[in-house]
Coordinates of C-alpha atoms and ligand atoms in Angstrom, one line a residue:
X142 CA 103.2 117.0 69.3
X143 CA 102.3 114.9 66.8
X144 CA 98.0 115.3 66.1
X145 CA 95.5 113.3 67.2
X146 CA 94.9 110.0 65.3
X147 CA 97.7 110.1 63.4
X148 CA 99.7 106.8 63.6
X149 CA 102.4 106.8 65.8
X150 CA 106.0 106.8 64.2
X151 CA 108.4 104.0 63.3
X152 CA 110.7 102.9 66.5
X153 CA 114.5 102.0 66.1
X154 CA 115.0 103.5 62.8
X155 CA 112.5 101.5 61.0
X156 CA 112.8 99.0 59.1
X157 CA 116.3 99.5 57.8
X158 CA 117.2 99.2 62.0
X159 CA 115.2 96.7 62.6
X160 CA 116.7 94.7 60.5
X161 CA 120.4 95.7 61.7
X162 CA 119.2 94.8 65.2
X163 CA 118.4 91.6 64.0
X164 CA 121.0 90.5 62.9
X165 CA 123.6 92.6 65.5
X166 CA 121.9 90.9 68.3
X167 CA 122.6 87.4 68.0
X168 CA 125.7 88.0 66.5
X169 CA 127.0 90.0 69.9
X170 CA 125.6 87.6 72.0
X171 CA 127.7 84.9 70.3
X172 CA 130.4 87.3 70.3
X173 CA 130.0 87.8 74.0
X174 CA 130.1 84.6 75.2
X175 CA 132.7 83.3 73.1
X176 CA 135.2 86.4 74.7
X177 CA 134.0 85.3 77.8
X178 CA 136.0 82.1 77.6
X179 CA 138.6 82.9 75.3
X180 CA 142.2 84.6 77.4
X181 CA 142.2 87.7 76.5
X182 CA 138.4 88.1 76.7
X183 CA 138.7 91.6 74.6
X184 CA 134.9 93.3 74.2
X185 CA 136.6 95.4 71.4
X186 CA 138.7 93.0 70.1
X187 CA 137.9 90.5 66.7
X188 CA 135.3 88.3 67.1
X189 CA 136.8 85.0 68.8
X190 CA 136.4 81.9 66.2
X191 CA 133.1 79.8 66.6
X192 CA 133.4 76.3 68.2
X193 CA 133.3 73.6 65.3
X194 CA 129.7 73.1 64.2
X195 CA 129.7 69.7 66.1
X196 CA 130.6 71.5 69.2
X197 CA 127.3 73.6 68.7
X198 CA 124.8 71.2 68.3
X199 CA 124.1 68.8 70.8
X200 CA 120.1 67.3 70.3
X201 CA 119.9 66.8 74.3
X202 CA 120.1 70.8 74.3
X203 CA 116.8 71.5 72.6
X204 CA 115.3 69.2 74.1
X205 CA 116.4 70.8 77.6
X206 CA 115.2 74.1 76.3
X207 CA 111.7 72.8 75.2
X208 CA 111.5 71.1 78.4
X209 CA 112.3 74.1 80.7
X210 CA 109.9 76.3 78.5
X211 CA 107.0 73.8 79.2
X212 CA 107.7 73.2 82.9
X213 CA 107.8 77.0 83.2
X214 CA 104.7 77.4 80.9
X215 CA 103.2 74.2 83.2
X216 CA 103.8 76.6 86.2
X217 CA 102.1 79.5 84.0
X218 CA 98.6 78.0 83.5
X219 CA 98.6 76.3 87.0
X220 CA 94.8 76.8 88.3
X221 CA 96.0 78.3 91.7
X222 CA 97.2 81.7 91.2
X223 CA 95.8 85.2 91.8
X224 CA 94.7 86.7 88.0
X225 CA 95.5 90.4 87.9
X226 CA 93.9 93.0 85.4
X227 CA 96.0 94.5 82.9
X228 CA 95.8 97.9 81.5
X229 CA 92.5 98.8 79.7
X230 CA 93.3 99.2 76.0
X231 CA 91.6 102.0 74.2
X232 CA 90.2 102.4 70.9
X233 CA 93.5 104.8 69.9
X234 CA 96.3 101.4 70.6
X235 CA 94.3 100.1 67.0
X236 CA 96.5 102.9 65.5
X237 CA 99.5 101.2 66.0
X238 CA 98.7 98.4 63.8
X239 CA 99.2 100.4 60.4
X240 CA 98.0 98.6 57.0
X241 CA 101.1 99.4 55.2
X242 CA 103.3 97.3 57.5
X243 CA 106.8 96.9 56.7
X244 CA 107.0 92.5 57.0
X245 CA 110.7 93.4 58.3
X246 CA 109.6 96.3 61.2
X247 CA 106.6 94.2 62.1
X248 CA 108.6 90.8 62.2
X249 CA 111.0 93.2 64.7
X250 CA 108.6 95.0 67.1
X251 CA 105.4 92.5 66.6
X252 CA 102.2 93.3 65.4
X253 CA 100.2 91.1 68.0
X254 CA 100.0 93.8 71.3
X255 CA 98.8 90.3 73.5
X256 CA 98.7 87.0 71.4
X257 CA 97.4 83.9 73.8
X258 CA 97.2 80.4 73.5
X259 CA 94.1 79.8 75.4
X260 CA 95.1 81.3 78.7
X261 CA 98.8 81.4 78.3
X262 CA 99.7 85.6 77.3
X263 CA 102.8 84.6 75.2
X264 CA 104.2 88.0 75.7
X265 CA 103.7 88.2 79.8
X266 CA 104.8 84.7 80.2
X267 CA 108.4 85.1 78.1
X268 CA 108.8 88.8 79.9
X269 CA 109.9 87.4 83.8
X270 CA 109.9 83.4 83.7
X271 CA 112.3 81.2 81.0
X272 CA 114.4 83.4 80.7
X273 CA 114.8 85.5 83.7
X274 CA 114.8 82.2 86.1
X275 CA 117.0 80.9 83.2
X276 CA 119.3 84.2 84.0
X277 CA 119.6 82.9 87.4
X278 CA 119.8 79.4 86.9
X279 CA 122.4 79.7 84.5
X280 CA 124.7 82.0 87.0
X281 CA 123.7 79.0 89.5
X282 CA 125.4 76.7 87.4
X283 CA 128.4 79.0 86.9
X284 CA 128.7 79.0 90.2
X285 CA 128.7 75.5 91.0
X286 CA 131.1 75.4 87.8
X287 CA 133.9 77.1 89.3
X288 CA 133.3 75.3 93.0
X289 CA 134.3 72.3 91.0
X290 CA 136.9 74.1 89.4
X291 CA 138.6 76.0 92.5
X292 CA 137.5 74.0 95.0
X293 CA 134.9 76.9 96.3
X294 CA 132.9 79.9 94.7
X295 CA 134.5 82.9 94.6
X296 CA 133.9 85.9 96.5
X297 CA 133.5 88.0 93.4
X298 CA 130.9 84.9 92.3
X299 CA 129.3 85.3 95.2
X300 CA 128.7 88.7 94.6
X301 CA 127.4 88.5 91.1
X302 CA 124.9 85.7 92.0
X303 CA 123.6 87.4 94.9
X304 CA 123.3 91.0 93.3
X305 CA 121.3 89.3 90.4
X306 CA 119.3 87.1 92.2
X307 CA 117.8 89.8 94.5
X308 CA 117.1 91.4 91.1
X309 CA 115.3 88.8 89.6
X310 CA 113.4 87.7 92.6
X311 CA 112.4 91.5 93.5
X312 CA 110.8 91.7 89.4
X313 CA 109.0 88.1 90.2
X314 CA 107.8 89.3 93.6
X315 CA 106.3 92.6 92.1
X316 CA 104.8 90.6 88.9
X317 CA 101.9 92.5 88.5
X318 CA 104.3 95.7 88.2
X319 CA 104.9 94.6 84.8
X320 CA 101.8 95.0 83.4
X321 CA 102.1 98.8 83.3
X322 CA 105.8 98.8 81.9
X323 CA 106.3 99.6 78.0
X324 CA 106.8 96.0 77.2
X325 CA 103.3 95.0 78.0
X326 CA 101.4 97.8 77.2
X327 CA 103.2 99.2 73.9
X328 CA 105.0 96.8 72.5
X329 CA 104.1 93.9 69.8
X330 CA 105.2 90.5 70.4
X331 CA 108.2 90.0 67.8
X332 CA 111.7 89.2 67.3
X333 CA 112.8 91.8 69.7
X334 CA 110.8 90.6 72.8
X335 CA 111.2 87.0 71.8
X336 CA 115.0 87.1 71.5
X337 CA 115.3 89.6 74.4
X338 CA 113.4 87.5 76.8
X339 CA 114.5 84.3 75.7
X340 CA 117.9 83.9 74.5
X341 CA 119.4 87.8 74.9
X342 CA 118.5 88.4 78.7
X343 CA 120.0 84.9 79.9
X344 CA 123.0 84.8 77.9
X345 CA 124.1 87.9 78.3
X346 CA 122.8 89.0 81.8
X347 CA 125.1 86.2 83.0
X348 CA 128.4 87.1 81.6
X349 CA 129.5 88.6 84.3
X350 CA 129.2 84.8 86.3
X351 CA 131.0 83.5 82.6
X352 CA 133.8 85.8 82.6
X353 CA 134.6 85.1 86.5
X354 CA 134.4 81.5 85.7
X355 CA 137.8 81.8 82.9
X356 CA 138.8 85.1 84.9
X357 CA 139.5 84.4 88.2
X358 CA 139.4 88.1 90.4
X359 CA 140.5 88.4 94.0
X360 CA 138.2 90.7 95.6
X361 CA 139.2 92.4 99.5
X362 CA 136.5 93.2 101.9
X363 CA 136.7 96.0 102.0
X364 CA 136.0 96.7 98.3
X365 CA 133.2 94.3 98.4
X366 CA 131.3 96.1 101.1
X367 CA 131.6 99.3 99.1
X368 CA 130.7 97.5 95.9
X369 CA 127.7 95.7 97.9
X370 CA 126.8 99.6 99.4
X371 CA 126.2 100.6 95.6
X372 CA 124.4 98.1 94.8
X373 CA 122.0 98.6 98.0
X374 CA 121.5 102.1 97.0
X375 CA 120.7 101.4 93.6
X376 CA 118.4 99.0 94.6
X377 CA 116.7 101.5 96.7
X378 CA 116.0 104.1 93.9
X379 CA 114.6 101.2 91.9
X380 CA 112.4 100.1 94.3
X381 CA 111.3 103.4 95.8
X382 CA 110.9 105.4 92.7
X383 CA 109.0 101.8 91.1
X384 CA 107.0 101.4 94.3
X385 CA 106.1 104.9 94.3
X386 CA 104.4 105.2 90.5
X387 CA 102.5 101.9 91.0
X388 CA 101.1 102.8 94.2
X389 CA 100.4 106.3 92.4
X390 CA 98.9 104.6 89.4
X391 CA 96.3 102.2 91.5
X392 CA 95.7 104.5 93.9
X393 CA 96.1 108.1 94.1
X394 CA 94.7 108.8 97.5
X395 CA 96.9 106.2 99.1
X396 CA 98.5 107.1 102.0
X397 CA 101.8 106.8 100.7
X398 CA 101.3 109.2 97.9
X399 CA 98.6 111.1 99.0
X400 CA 100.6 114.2 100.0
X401 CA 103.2 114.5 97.1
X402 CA 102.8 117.0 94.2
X403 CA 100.9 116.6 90.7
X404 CA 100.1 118.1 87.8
X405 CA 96.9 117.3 86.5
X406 CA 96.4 115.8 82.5
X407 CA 93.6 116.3 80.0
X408 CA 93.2 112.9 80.2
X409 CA 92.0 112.5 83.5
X410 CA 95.4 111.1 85.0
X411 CA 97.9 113.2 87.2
X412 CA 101.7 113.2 87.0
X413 CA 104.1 112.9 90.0
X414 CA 106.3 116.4 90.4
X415 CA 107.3 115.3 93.8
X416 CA 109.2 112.7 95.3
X417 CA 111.3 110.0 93.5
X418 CA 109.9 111.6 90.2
X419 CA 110.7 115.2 90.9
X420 CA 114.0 114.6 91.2
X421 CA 114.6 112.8 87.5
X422 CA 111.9 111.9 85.2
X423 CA 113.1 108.5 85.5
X424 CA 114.2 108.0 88.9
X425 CA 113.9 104.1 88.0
X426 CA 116.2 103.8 85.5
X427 CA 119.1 106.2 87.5
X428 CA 118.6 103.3 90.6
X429 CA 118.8 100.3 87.3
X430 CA 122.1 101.7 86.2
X431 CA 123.4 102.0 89.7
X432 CA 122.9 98.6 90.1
X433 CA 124.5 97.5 86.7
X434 CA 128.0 99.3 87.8
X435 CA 128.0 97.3 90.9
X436 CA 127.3 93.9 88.9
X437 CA 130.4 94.7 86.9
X438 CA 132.6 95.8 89.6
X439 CA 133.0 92.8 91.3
X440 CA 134.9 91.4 87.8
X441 CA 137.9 94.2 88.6
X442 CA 138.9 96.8 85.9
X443 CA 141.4 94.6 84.0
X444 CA 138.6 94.0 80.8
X445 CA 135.6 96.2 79.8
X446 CA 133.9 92.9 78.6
X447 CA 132.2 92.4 82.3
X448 CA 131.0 96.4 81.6
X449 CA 129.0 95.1 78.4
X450 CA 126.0 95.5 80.2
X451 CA 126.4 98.7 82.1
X452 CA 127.2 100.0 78.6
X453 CA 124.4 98.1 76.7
X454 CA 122.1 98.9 79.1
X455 CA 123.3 103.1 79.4
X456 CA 122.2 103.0 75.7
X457 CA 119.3 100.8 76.2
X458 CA 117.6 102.8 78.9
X459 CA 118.3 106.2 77.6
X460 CA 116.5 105.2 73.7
X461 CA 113.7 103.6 76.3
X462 CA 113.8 106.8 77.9
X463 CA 113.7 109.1 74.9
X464 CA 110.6 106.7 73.3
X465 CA 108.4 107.0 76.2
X466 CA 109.5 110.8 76.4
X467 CA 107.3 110.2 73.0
X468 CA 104.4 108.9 74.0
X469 CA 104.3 110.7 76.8
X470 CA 103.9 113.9 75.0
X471 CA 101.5 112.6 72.4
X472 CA 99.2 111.2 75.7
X473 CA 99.3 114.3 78.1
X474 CA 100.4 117.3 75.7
X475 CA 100.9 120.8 77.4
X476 CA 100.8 119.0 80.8
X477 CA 104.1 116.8 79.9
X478 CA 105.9 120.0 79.2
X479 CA 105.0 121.2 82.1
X480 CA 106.6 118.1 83.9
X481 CA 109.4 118.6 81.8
X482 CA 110.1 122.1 82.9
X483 CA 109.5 121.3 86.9
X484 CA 111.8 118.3 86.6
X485 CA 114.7 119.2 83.7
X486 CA 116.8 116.2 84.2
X487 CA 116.0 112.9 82.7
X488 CA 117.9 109.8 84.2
X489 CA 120.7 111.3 86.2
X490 CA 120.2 114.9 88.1
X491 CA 122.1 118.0 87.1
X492 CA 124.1 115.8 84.2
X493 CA 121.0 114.2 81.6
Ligands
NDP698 P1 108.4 103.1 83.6 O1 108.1 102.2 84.7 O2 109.5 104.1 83.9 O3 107.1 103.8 83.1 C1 107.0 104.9 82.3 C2 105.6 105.4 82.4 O4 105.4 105.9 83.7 C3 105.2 106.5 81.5 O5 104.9 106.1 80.2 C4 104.0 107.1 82.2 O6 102.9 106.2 81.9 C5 104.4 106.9 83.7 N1 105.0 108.1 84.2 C6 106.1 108.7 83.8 N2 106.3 109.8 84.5 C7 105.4 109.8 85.5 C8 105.1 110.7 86.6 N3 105.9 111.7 86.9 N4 104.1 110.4 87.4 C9 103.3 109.3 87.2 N5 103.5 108.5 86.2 C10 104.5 108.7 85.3 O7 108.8 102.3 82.3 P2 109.6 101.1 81.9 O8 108.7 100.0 81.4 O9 110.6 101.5 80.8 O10 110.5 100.5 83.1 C11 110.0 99.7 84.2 C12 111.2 99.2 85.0 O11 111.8 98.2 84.3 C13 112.3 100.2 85.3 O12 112.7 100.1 86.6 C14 113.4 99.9 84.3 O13 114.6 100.3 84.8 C15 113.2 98.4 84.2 N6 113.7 97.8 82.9 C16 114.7 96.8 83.0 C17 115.2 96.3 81.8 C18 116.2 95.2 81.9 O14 116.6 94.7 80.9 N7 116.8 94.9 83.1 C19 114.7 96.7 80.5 C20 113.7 97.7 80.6 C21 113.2 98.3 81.7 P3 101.4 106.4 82.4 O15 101.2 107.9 82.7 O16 100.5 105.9 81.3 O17 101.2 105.6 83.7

């Protein structure tokens, strides 16, 4: 465990990674989207040649984009809304502000924990509205596309919107959730939250909806009930074992929680041992993946480029996974071992 007041260590390799993932990023989401459309729509393949720079630029598209990211901010700092309290920051978060700060790391994972413009919280604002309404919007639009195209949306379409949707409106119905997630509470305001909410989640959240729109994939009944049965029990993990910790974390004598096991921490707060979080020690993301398999399925097993996410995000959650396995220990010590030796598995039980 790393001591007391000592600053806590470079994320995603550094510098030297941070600036990789700056540069890998938008280049696979370009890459992405141009498979997407192109025949063969090969994940693996050689990056499909860019559209001619005229093709690219088109000045009624920024001024969509600054449009929709004022309507949404518009909606933001409406007076009639219930304010919720985030999470009280301690003297310790200063730490992870060090001097010394590498302009490249700092550009990457932010320096600024909550930067506002008056009332607007730039970080809480980009994390669920442009771009996750954008998400569905854009799917929307796919949809639509291909109606025009084939004369209806297919079931596989269908599918995809519908799965996505519930996702997106279940993270804007449980807003305040987010204020106790990593995002919010650990990490700066920089290129990676700004991309990711902005330009990364839309674009390539949706490919699914762009690959079915160049990749037409007859999809039985029969299949889609089983695809739509995974995706209902993913959904329940997700919301059980999400439900469960935020109940926990407002309220430990609620009802709901009252009777399941704890361990108790020297900082005052108690650990789940039972329930949705003694079965993994992150019940969440097992229920997130779920879901992701059952986005893809719907776009049949001819391509892996419609199982970008599920792959993307397998890697995603399981570095999330093994960061706030960090800070975990360095918050509750001894008692987080403990927790790790009642409840072995991380994400998926008896295999990680
Ligand atoms: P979690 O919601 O899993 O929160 C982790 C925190 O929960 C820990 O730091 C700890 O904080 C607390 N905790 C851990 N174990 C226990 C326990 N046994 N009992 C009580 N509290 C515990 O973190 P994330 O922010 O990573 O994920 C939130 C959701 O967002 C997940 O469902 C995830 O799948 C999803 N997500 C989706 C993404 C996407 O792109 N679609 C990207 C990232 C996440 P403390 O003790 O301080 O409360």
């Amino acid at each position: 465990m790393a001591p007391q007041g000592s600053p806590a260590p470079l994320e995603f390799g550094g510098p030297l990674g941070a600036a990789a993932l700056m540069l890998l990023l938008p280049a696979t989401m370009f890459h992405l989207l141009l498979a997407a459309r192109s025949g063969p729509a090969r994940l693996l393949g050689l990056p499909a040649p860019p559209p001619a720079p005229g093709a690219l630029w088109s000045p009624a598209a920024p001024l969509l984009w600054l449009s929709w990211l004022g309507l949404q901010a518009a909606f933001y700092l409406l007076p009639a809304r219930k304010v919720a309290e985030g999470q009280e920051l301690k003297d310790k978060s200063r730490l992870r502000y060090p001097i010394n700060g590498n302009p490249i790391y700092d550009f990457f994972l932010g320096r600024e924990l909550n930067p506002r413009l008056g009332s607007l919280d730039c970080k809480y604002f980009c994390e669920l509205r442009p771009g996750l309404i954008g998400w569905v919007l854009i799917n929307l639009a796919l949809l639509v596309q291909e109606a025009e195209l084939r004369g209806s949306p297919s079931l596989a379409m269908w599918l995809v919107n519908g799965f996505q949707l519930l996702y997106v409106g279940d993270a804007l119905w449980h807003e305040e959730a987010i204020l106790t997630t990593m995002d919010i509470t650990h990490d700066g305001f920089g290129f990676m939250l700004a991309f990711g909410d902005l330009a990364w989640v839309p674009f390539t959240y949706s490919l699914q909806a762009q690959f079915l729109l160049y990749h037409p994939q007859p999809l039985e009944l029969p299949v889609a009930s089983v695809i739509c049965l995974i995706n209902a029990v993913g959904y329940y993990i997700f919301r059980g074992a999400n439900s469960q910790k935020n109940t926990f974390r407002k309220n430990p004598s609620d009802p709901r929680v009252a009777g399941l096991e704890t361990i108790s921490t020297a900082t005052g707060r108690q650990l789940l041992v039972s329930g949705w979080w003694g079965m993994v020690r992150h019940p969440n993301y097992l229920g997130d993946l779920i879901m992701a398999l059952a986005w893809s399925l719907p776009c049949g097993v001819s391509h892996l480029l419609p199982y970008f996410y599920l792959l993307y995000f397998t890697a995603l959650l399981v570095h999330r996974e093994a960061r706030d396995e960090q800070q975990c220990l360095r918050k509750y010590g001894l008692a987080w071992r403990e927790y790790c030796r009642r409840v072995p598995y991380r994400i998926v039980p008896y295999v990680y």
